[in-house]
XYZ file of N, CA and C in Angstrom:
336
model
N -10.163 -2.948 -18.610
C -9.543 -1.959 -17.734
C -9.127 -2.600 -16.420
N -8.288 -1.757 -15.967
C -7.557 -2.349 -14.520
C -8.595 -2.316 -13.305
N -9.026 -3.454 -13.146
C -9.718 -2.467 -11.303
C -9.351 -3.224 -10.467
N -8.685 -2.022 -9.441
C -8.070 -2.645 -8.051
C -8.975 -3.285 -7.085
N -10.069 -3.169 -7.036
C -11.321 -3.794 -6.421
C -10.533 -5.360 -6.292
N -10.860 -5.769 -5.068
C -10.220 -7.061 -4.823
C -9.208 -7.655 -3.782
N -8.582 -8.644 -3.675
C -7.611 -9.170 -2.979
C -6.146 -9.272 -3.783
N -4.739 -8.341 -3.314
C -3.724 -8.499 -4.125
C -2.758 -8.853 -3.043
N -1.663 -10.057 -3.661
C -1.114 -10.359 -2.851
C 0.338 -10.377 -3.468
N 1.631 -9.867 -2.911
C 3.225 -9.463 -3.106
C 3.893 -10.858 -2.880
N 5.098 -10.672 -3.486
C 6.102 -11.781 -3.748
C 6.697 -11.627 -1.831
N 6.293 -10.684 -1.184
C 6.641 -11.304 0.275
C 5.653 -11.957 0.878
N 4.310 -12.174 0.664
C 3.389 -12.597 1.146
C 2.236 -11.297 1.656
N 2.773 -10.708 1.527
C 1.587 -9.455 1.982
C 0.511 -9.425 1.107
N -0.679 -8.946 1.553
C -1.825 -8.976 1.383
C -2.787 -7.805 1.107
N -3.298 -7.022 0.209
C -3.930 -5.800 0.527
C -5.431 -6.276 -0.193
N -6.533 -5.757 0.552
C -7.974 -5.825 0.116
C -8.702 -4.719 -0.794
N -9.102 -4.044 -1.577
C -9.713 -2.935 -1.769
C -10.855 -3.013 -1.642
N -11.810 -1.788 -0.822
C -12.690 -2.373 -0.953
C -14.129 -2.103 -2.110
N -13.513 -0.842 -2.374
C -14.419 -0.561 -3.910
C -13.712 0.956 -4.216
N -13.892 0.970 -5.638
C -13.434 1.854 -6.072
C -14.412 2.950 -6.577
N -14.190 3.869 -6.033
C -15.591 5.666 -6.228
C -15.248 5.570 -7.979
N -16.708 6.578 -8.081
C -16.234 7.153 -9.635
C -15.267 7.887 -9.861
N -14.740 8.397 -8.501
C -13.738 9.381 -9.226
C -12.660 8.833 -8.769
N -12.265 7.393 -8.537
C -11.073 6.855 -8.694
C -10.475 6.672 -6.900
N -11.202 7.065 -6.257
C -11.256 6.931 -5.200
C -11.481 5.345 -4.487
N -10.336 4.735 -3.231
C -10.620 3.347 -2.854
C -10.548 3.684 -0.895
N -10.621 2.831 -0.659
C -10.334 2.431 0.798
C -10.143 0.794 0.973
N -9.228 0.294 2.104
C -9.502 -0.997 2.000
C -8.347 -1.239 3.261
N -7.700 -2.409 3.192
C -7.142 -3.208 4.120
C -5.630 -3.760 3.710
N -4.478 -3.560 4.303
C -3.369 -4.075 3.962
C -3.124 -4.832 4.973
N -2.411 -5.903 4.896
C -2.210 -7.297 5.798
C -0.683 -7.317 5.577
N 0.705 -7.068 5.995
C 2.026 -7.062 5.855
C 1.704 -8.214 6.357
N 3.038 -8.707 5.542
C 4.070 -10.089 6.345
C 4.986 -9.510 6.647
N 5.558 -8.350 6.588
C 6.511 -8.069 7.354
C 6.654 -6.803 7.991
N 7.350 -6.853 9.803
C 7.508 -5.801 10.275
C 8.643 -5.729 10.933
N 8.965 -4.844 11.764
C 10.339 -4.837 12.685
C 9.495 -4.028 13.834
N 8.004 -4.028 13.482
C 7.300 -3.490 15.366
C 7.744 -4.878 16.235
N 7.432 -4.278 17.266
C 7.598 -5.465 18.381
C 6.440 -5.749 19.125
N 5.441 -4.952 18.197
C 3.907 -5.578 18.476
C 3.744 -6.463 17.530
N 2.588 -7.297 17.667
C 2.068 -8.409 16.936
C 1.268 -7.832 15.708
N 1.759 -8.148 14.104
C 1.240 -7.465 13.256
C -0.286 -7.484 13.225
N -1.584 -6.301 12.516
C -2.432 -6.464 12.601
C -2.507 -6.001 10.977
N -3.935 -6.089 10.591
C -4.562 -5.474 9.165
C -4.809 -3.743 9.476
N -4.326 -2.976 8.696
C -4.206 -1.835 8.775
C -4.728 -1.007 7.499
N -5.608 -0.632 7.808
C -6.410 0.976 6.865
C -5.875 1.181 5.592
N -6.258 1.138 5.193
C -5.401 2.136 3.547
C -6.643 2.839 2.883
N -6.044 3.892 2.446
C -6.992 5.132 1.315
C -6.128 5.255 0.306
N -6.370 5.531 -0.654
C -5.793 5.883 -2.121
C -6.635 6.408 -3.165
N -6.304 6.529 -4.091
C -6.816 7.147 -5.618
C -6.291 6.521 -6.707
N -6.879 6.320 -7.990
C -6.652 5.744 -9.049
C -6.699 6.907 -10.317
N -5.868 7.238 -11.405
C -6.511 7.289 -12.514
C -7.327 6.238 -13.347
N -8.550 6.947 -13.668
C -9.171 5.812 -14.702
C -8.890 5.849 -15.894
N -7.908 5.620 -15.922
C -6.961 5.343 -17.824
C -8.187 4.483 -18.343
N -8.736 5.135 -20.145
C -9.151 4.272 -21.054
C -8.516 3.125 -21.342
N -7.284 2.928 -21.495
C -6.523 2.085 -21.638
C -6.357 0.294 -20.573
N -6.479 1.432 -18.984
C -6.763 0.312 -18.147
C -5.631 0.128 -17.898
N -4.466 0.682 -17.775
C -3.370 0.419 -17.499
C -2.896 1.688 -16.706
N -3.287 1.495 -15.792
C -3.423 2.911 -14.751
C -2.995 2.934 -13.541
N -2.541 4.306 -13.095
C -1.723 4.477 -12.170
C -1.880 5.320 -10.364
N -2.042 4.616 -9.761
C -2.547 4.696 -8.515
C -1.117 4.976 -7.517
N -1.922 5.691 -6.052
C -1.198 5.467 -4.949
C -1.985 5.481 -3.302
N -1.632 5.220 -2.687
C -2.629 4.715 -1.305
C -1.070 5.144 -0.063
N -2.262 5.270 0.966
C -1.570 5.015 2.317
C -1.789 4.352 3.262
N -0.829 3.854 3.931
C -1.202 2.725 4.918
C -0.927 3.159 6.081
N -1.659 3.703 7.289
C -1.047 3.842 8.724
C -1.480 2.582 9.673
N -0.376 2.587 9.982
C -0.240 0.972 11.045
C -0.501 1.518 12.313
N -1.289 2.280 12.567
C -1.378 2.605 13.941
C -2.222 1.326 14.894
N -2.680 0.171 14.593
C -2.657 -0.779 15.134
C -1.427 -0.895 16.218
N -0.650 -1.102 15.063
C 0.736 -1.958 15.618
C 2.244 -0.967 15.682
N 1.874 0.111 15.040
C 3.711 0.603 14.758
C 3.163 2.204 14.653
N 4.293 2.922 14.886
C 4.126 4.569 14.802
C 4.720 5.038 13.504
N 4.490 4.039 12.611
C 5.144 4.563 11.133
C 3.521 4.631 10.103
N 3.939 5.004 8.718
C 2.902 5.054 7.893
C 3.906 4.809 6.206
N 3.064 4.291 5.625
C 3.758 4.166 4.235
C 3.103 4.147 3.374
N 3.327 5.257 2.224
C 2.995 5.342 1.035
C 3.197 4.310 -0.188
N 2.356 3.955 -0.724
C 2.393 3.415 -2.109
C 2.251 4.072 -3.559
N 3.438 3.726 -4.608
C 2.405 4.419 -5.915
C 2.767 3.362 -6.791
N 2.012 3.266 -8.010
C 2.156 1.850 -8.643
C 1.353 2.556 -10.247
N 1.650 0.829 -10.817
C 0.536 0.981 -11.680
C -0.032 -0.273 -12.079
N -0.791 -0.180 -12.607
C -1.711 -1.785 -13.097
C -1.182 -1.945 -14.788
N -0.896 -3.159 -14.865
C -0.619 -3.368 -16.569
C -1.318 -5.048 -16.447
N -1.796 -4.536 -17.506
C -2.702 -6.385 -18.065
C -1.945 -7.251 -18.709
N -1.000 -8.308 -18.189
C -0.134 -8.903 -18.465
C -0.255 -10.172 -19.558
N 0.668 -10.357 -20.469
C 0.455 -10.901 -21.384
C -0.293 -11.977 -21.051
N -0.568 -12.826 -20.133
C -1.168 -14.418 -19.835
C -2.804 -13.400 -19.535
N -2.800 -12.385 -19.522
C -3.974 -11.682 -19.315
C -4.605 -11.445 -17.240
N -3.554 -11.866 -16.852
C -3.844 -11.327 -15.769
C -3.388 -9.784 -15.184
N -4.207 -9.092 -13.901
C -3.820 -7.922 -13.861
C -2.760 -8.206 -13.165
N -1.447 -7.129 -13.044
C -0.266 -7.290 -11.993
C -0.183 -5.921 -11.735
N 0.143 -5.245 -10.501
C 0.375 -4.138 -10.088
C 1.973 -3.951 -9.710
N 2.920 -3.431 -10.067
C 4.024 -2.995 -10.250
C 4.300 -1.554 -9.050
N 4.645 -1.829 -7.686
C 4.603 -0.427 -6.914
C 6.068 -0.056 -6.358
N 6.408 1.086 -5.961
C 7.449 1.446 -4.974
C 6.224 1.917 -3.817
N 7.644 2.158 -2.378
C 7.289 2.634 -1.242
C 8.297 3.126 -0.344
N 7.562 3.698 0.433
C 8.121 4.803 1.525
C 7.659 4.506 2.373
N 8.414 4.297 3.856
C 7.936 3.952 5.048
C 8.737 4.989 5.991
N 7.936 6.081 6.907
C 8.198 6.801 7.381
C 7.850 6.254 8.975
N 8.697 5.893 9.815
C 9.064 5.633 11.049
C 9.183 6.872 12.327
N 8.541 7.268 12.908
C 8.537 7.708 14.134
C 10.133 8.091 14.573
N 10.650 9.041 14.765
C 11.875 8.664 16.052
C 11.361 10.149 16.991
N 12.779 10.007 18.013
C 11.908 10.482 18.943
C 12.883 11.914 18.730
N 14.123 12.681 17.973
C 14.343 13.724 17.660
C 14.371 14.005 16.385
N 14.788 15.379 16.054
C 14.765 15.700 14.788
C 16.364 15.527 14.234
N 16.927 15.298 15.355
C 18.776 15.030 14.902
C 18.738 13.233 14.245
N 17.681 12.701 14.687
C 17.272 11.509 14.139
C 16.597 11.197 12.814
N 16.045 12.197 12.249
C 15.613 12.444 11.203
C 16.273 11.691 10.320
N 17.610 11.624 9.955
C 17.790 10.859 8.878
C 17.813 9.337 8.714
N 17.406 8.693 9.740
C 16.963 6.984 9.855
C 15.308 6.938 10.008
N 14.900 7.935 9.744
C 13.263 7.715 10.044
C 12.376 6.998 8.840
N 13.551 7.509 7.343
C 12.506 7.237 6.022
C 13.391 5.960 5.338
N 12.501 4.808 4.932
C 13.054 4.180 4.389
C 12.181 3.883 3.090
């Protein structure tokens, strides 16, 4: 079975930690970006999420990350884990990064 428990790291260099996973599919842990467009100095930032526990092990999760360290945005993850033929796990995700602005006539550059 898939468990996110661990250190996973993206084809940009980013970094996320989990730090254990509840029985009921429940995590918390640490995301490390390599990349931002704050004009603060990036930091490691919070994440919570949930897992299904597929029998299968090929299961499908999503988490959030608020950068309130460094940036007034927050971004969602959802993904899934598949056990890849060489037998390692790989996690496969999209995302949403919701940015701060300062009206609502601005609204439509806020979500990327």
């Amino acid at each position: 079975t898939c468990n996110l428990m661990g250190w996973w790291e993206n084809d940009l260099g980013s970094k996320m930690q989990v730090f254990k996973v509840g029985n009921d599919g429940t995590f918390s842990g640490e995301y490390h970006t390599a990349v931002s467009s704050a004009e603060k100095p990036i930091q490691a930032s919070p994440l919570t999420g949930s897992q299904h526990l597929d029998e299968d092990g090929q299961c499908t999760f999503g988490f959030t990350v608020n950068w309130k360290k460094f940036s007034d945005s927050t971004a969602v993850f959802v993904g899934q884990c598949f056990n890849g033929d060489d037998g390692k796990e790989v996690l496969h995700t999209s995302w949403l990064l919701r940015e701060k602005v300062d009206s609502e006539s601005e609204d439509w550059k806020a979500t990327r």
